[in-house]
CSV table of C-alpha atoms and ligand atoms in Angstrom, one decimal:
chain,number,residue,atom,x,y,z
T,1030,MET,CA,-27.7,28.1,9.5
T,1031,PRO,CA,-24.3,29.7,9.8
T,1032,GLY,CA,-22.0,29.2,6.9
T,1033,LEU,CA,-24.7,28.0,4.5
T,1034,PHE,CA,-24.5,31.0,2.4
T,1035,LYS,CA,-20.8,31.8,2.4
T,1036,PRO,CA,-20.0,34.2,-0.5
T,1037,SER,CA,-17.9,31.4,-2.3
T,1038,ARG,CA,-20.7,29.0,-1.9
T,1039,LEU,CA,-23.3,31.4,-3.3
T,1040,ARG,CA,-20.9,32.4,-6.0
T,1041,SER,CA,-20.6,28.9,-7.3
T,1042,ARG,CA,-24.3,28.3,-7.0
T,1043,ALA,CA,-25.3,31.4,-8.7
T,1044,GLY,CA,-22.6,30.7,-11.4
T,1045,ARG,CA,-21.8,33.8,-13.3
T,1046,ALA,CA,-24.7,35.5,-11.6
T,1047,LEU,CA,-22.4,37.2,-9.2
T,1048,PRO,CA,-19.9,39.8,-10.7
T,1049,ASP,CA,-16.4,39.9,-9.4
T,1050,ASN,CA,-16.3,43.7,-8.8
T,1051,LEU,CA,-19.1,44.0,-6.1
T,1052,PRO,CA,-19.5,47.4,-4.5
T,1053,MET,CA,-18.2,47.6,-1.1
T,1054,HIS,CA,-21.0,49.8,0.0
T,1055,ILE,CA,-24.7,50.0,-1.2
T,1056,ALA,CA,-27.1,52.8,-0.3
T,1057,VAL,CA,-30.9,52.2,-0.7
T,1058,ILE,CA,-33.8,54.6,-0.6
T,1059,MET,CA,-36.6,52.2,0.6
T,1060,ASP,CA,-39.5,54.0,-1.3
T,1061,GLY,CA,-42.9,52.7,-2.5
T,1062,ASN,CA,-44.3,51.0,0.7
T,1063,GLY,CA,-47.4,53.2,0.7
T,1064,ARG,CA,-48.2,52.6,-3.1
T,1065,TRP,CA,-47.5,48.8,-2.6
T,1066,ALA,CA,-50.2,48.7,0.1
T,1067,LYS,CA,-52.6,50.9,-1.9
T,1068,LEU,CA,-52.4,48.7,-4.9
T,1069,ARG,CA,-53.6,45.7,-2.6
T,1070,GLY,CA,-56.3,47.8,-1.0
T,1071,LEU,CA,-54.4,47.7,2.4
T,1072,PRO,CA,-53.6,50.5,4.8
T,1073,ARG,CA,-50.2,52.2,4.2
T,1074,SER,CA,-48.9,50.6,7.4
T,1075,ALA,CA,-49.1,47.3,5.8
T,1076,GLY,CA,-46.7,48.4,3.1
T,1077,HIS,CA,-44.3,49.7,5.8
T,1078,LYS,CA,-44.5,46.3,7.5
T,1079,ALA,CA,-43.8,44.6,4.2
T,1080,GLY,CA,-40.9,47.0,3.6
T,1081,ALA,CA,-39.4,46.1,6.8
T,1082,GLU,CA,-39.7,42.4,6.3
T,1083,ASN,CA,-38.1,42.9,2.9
T,1084,PHE,CA,-35.3,44.9,4.3
T,1085,ARG,CA,-34.4,42.0,6.6
T,1086,ARG,CA,-34.3,39.6,3.5
T,1087,ILE,CA,-32.3,42.0,1.4
T,1088,ALA,CA,-29.8,43.0,4.2
T,1089,ALA,CA,-29.1,39.2,5.0
T,1090,PHE,CA,-28.6,38.6,1.3
T,1091,CYS,CA,-26.2,41.5,1.0
T,1092,LYS,CA,-24.1,40.1,3.9
T,1093,ASP,CA,-24.2,36.6,2.3
T,1094,ILE,CA,-22.8,37.9,-1.1
T,1095,GLY,CA,-20.1,39.9,0.7
T,1096,ILE,CA,-21.4,43.6,0.7
T,1097,LYS,CA,-19.5,45.2,3.6
T,1098,TYR,CA,-21.8,48.2,4.1
T,1099,LEU,CA,-25.5,48.6,3.5
T,1100,THR,CA,-27.1,52.1,4.2
T,1101,ALA,CA,-30.8,52.3,4.2
T,1102,TYR,CA,-33.1,55.3,4.3
T,1103,VAL,CA,-35.7,54.5,6.9
T,1104,PHE,CA,-37.3,57.9,7.9
T,1105,SER,CA,-36.2,61.3,6.6
T,1106,THR,CA,-36.2,64.8,8.3
T,1107,GLU,CA,-39.1,65.6,5.9
T,1108,ASN,CA,-41.2,62.5,6.7
T,1109,TRP,CA,-42.5,64.3,10.0
T,1110,LYS,CA,-44.9,66.0,7.5
T,1111,ARG,CA,-46.9,62.8,7.4
T,1112,PRO,CA,-50.0,62.1,9.3
T,1113,GLN,CA,-49.3,61.4,13.0
T,1114,ASP,CA,-50.8,57.8,13.0
T,1115,GLU,CA,-48.5,56.9,10.1
T,1116,ILE,CA,-45.5,58.3,11.9
T,1117,ASP,CA,-46.5,56.3,15.1
T,1118,LYS,CA,-46.8,53.1,12.9
T,1119,ILE,CA,-43.5,53.5,11.3
T,1120,PHE,CA,-41.6,54.0,14.7
T,1121,SER,CA,-43.7,51.0,16.2
T,1122,LEU,CA,-42.5,48.9,13.4
T,1123,LEU,CA,-39.0,50.2,13.9
T,1124,CYS,CA,-39.2,49.1,17.5
T,1125,ASP,CA,-40.3,45.6,16.4
T,1126,TYR,CA,-37.5,45.5,13.9
T,1127,LEU,CA,-34.9,46.4,16.6
T,1128,ASP,CA,-36.3,43.9,18.9
T,1129,GLU,CA,-36.0,41.2,16.3
T,1130,SER,CA,-32.4,42.4,15.7
T,1131,LEU,CA,-31.5,42.0,19.3
T,1132,ALA,CA,-33.0,38.6,19.3
T,1133,THR,CA,-31.1,37.3,16.3
T,1134,MET,CA,-27.9,39.4,16.7
T,1135,GLU,CA,-25.6,36.4,17.6
T,1136,GLN,CA,-26.5,34.5,14.4
T,1137,ASP,CA,-26.7,37.7,12.2
T,1138,LYS,CA,-23.3,39.0,13.3
T,1139,VAL,CA,-24.0,42.4,11.8
T,1140,ARG,CA,-22.9,45.7,13.1
T,1141,MET,CA,-25.8,48.3,13.2
T,1142,GLN,CA,-25.3,52.0,13.2
T,1143,PHE,CA,-27.8,54.8,13.1
T,1144,PHE,CA,-27.5,58.0,11.2
T,1145,GLY,CA,-29.7,61.0,12.0
T,1146,ASP,CA,-31.0,63.0,14.9
T,1147,ILE,CA,-31.8,60.0,17.1
T,1148,ALA,CA,-32.4,62.2,20.2
T,1149,ALA,CA,-35.7,63.5,18.7
T,1150,LEU,CA,-37.1,60.0,18.2
T,1151,PRO,CA,-39.7,58.5,20.6
T,1152,GLN,CA,-38.2,57.2,23.8
T,1153,PRO,CA,-39.0,53.5,23.1
T,1154,CYS,CA,-37.1,53.7,19.8
T,1155,ARG,CA,-34.2,55.6,21.2
T,1156,GLN,CA,-33.7,53.0,24.0
T,1157,ARG,CA,-33.8,50.2,21.5
T,1158,ILE,CA,-31.3,52.0,19.1
T,1159,GLU,CA,-28.8,52.4,21.9
T,1160,ARG,CA,-29.0,48.7,22.8
T,1161,VAL,CA,-28.7,47.6,19.2
T,1162,ARG,CA,-25.8,49.9,18.6
T,1163,GLU,CA,-23.9,48.9,21.7
T,1164,GLN,CA,-24.4,45.2,21.5
T,1165,SER,CA,-23.7,44.9,17.7
T,1166,ALA,CA,-20.5,47.1,17.8
T,1167,ARG,CA,-18.3,44.0,18.2
T,1168,PHE,CA,-19.2,42.6,14.8
T,1169,THR,CA,-16.9,43.6,11.9
T,1170,ASP,CA,-17.9,41.4,8.8
T,1171,ALA,CA,-20.7,43.5,7.7
T,1172,THR,CA,-22.3,46.9,8.7
T,1173,VAL,CA,-26.0,48.0,8.4
T,1174,ASN,CA,-26.5,51.8,8.7
T,1175,LEU,CA,-30.0,52.7,9.3
T,1176,CYS,CA,-30.9,56.4,8.5
T,1177,VAL,CA,-33.6,57.6,10.9
T,1178,ASN,CA,-34.7,61.1,11.3
T,1179,TYR,CA,-31.8,61.7,8.7
T,1180,GLY,CA,-31.4,64.4,6.1
T,1181,ALA,CA,-28.3,65.1,4.2
T,1182,ARG,CA,-28.5,68.8,4.6
T,1183,ALA,CA,-29.0,68.5,8.3
T,1184,GLU,CA,-25.9,66.2,8.3
T,1185,ILE,CA,-23.8,68.7,6.3
T,1186,ALA,CA,-24.9,71.6,8.6
T,1187,ARG,CA,-24.0,69.4,11.6
T,1188,ALA,CA,-20.6,68.7,10.1
T,1189,ALA,CA,-19.9,72.5,9.5
T,1190,GLU,CA,-21.0,73.3,13.0
T,1191,ARG,CA,-18.8,70.7,14.4
T,1192,LEU,CA,-15.8,72.1,12.5
T,1193,ARG,CA,-16.7,75.7,13.4
T,1194,GLY,CA,-14.0,77.5,15.3
T,1195,GLY,CA,-11.4,74.8,14.8
T,1196,SER,CA,-7.8,75.9,14.0
T,1197,GLU,CA,-7.3,73.3,11.2
T,1198,PRO,CA,-8.3,74.2,7.6
T,1199,ILE,CA,-11.5,72.6,6.4
T,1200,THR,CA,-10.6,70.1,3.9
T,1201,GLU,CA,-12.8,67.6,2.1
T,1202,GLU,CA,-11.3,64.9,4.3
T,1203,ALA,CA,-11.8,66.9,7.5
T,1204,PHE,CA,-15.5,67.5,6.5
T,1205,SER,CA,-16.1,63.8,5.6
T,1206,ALA,CA,-14.8,62.9,9.1
T,1207,GLU,CA,-17.6,64.9,10.8
T,1208,LEU,CA,-20.4,63.2,8.8
T,1209,TYR,CA,-22.4,60.2,10.1
T,1210,THR,CA,-20.5,58.1,7.5
T,1211,ALA,CA,-17.0,58.9,9.0
T,1212,GLY,CA,-14.6,56.1,8.2
T,1213,ILE,CA,-16.9,54.4,5.8
T,1214,PRO,CA,-16.2,54.5,2.1
T,1215,ASP,CA,-18.7,56.4,0.0
T,1216,PRO,CA,-21.3,54.1,-1.5
T,1217,GLN,CA,-20.3,53.0,-4.8
T,1218,LEU,CA,-24.0,52.3,-5.7
T,1219,CYS,CA,-27.2,53.9,-4.7
T,1220,ILE,CA,-30.5,52.3,-5.5
T,1221,ARG,CA,-33.9,53.9,-5.4
T,1222,PRO,CA,-37.0,51.8,-6.1
T,1223,SER,CA,-40.6,52.9,-6.9
T,1224,GLY,CA,-40.0,54.8,-10.1
T,1225,VAL,CA,-39.1,58.0,-8.3
T,1226,MET,CA,-36.0,59.6,-9.6
T,1227,ARG,CA,-34.6,62.0,-6.9
T,1228,MET,CA,-32.3,61.8,-3.9
T,1229,SER,CA,-34.9,63.3,-1.5
T,1230,ASN,CA,-32.2,64.6,0.8
T,1231,PHE,CA,-30.3,61.3,1.1
T,1232,LEU,CA,-26.5,61.1,1.4
T,1233,LEU,CA,-25.9,64.2,-0.7
T,1234,TRP,CA,-22.2,64.5,0.0
T,1235,GLN,CA,-21.4,60.8,0.0
T,1236,THR,CA,-23.1,60.1,-3.4
T,1237,ALA,CA,-21.0,62.7,-5.3
T,1238,TYR,CA,-19.6,59.8,-7.5
T,1239,SER,CA,-22.1,57.0,-6.8
T,1240,GLU,CA,-23.6,55.0,-9.5
T,1241,LEU,CA,-27.3,55.6,-9.3
T,1242,TYR,CA,-29.9,53.0,-10.1
T,1243,PHE,CA,-33.6,53.7,-10.4
T,1244,THR,CA,-36.2,50.9,-10.7
T,1245,PRO,CA,-40.0,51.1,-10.9
T,1246,THR,CA,-40.2,48.1,-8.4
T,1247,LEU,CA,-41.9,49.1,-5.2
T,1248,TRP,CA,-39.6,48.4,-2.3
T,1249,PRO,CA,-41.6,45.6,-0.6
T,1250,ASP,CA,-41.3,43.7,-4.1
T,1251,PHE,CA,-37.7,44.4,-4.5
T,1252,SER,CA,-36.0,41.0,-4.8
T,1253,LYS,CA,-32.6,39.4,-4.5
T,1254,ASN,CA,-32.8,38.6,-8.2
T,1255,GLU,CA,-33.4,42.2,-9.0
T,1256,LEU,CA,-30.4,43.3,-6.8
T,1257,LEU,CA,-28.2,40.6,-8.7
T,1258,ALA,CA,-29.3,42.1,-12.0
T,1259,ILE,CA,-28.4,45.6,-10.6
T,1260,LEU,CA,-25.0,44.4,-9.5
T,1261,ARG,CA,-24.3,42.9,-12.9
T,1262,ASP,CA,-25.3,46.3,-14.5
T,1263,TYR,CA,-23.1,48.1,-12.0
T,1264,SER,CA,-20.1,45.8,-12.7
T,1265,LYS,CA,-20.2,46.9,-16.5
T,1266,ARG,CA,-20.4,50.7,-15.8
T,1267,PRO,CA,-17.2,52.5,-16.7
T,1268,ARG,CA,-16.4,54.6,-13.6
T,1269,ARG,CA,-14.3,57.6,-14.8
T,1270,TYR,CA,-14.4,60.1,-11.9
T,1271,GLY,CA,-13.9,62.9,-14.4
T,1272,GLY,CA,-11.0,61.1,-16.2
T,1273,ILE,CA,-11.0,59.5,-19.6
R,2376,LIG,C1,-41.0,54.8,2.0
R,2376,LIG,O1,-42.3,54.5,1.4
R,2376,LIG,C2,-41.0,54.7,3.5
R,2376,LIG,C3,-41.0,56.0,4.1
R,2376,LIG,C4,-40.8,57.2,3.5
R,2376,LIG,C5,-41.0,56.1,5.6
R,2376,LIG,P1,-43.4,55.6,1.3
R,2376,LIG,O2,-44.2,55.6,2.5
R,2376,LIG,O3,-42.8,56.9,0.9
R,2376,LIG,O4,-44.3,54.9,0.1
R,2376,LIG,P2,-44.8,55.8,-1.1
R,2376,LIG,O5,-43.8,56.5,-1.7
R,2376,LIG,O6,-45.9,56.7,-0.5
R,2376,LIG,O7,-45.4,54.8,-2.0
R,2377,LIG,C1,-37.7,59.2,0.9
R,2377,LIG,O1,-38.9,58.9,0.5
R,2377,LIG,C2,-37.4,58.9,2.4
R,2377,LIG,C3,-37.4,57.5,2.7
R,2377,LIG,C4,-37.5,56.5,1.8
R,2377,LIG,C5,-37.3,57.1,4.1
R,2377,LIG,P1,-40.1,59.9,0.4
R,2377,LIG,O2,-41.3,59.1,-0.1
R,2377,LIG,O3,-40.2,60.5,1.8
R,2377,LIG,O4,-39.6,60.9,-0.6
R,2377,LIG,P2,-40.3,61.9,-1.6
R,2377,LIG,O5,-41.3,62.7,-0.7
R,2377,LIG,O6,-41.1,61.1,-2.6
R,2377,LIG,O7,-39.3,62.8,-2.2
R,2378,LIG,MG1,-42.4,57.7,-0.9
């Protein structure tokens, strides 16, 4: 129901649960789907399905509490190493997710962007991505960026390639402007669930000064309450950027 979870409403309901200094941009490495399924004796694909459903919940919650940008790692340039049937299942679930996004777009009012080499994706995914991108471009309150066939090194090499031969000096600003995240502030907070503590080729340029948060929770179990706890932790971290 529109308006039910306005940030102010939620803030008062959650009382002190919601800190004042929320990050404007949260990045999340949605990891642990396979292990979540294995623990339940289910096929890995069931973990990906549960992971996609959880993303819908968490993305809606982020918008409700006033997070302007949410960037999620969906499929890396390295994930092509997985068995073909798992890859097929992931892209089939992505198609379902995009169909649902198209169906609920008028209520969601979220802009959706896609970072990565989309041209290399299966045709049904590409078509839906184009439709979602175009039809959601008019929404300005919140943006979800899905990283699909994304790798930070590929993104950095692509930016260098795009600047090659130009006459202007290559400054940090010029370089940032050629990344997928052009015009978007760097994520203040990057969360990786599943107990794995590495970046796995995610947003290597943009997370130079991000606060990192690692949690053992597997992505399908990652809850709104845990996110609130992480936001409280984030709000207390001194961010010095090399100063004192
Ligand atoms: C993350 O979950 C989803 C993708 C990388 C596509 P995983 O599939 O990596 O789950 P684990 O790490 O094997 O548990
Ligand atoms: C990173 O998870 C990619 C995504 C979550 C989409 P992986 O499971 O692929 O990362 P590694 O292999 O553990 O580093
Ligand atoms: Mg993994």
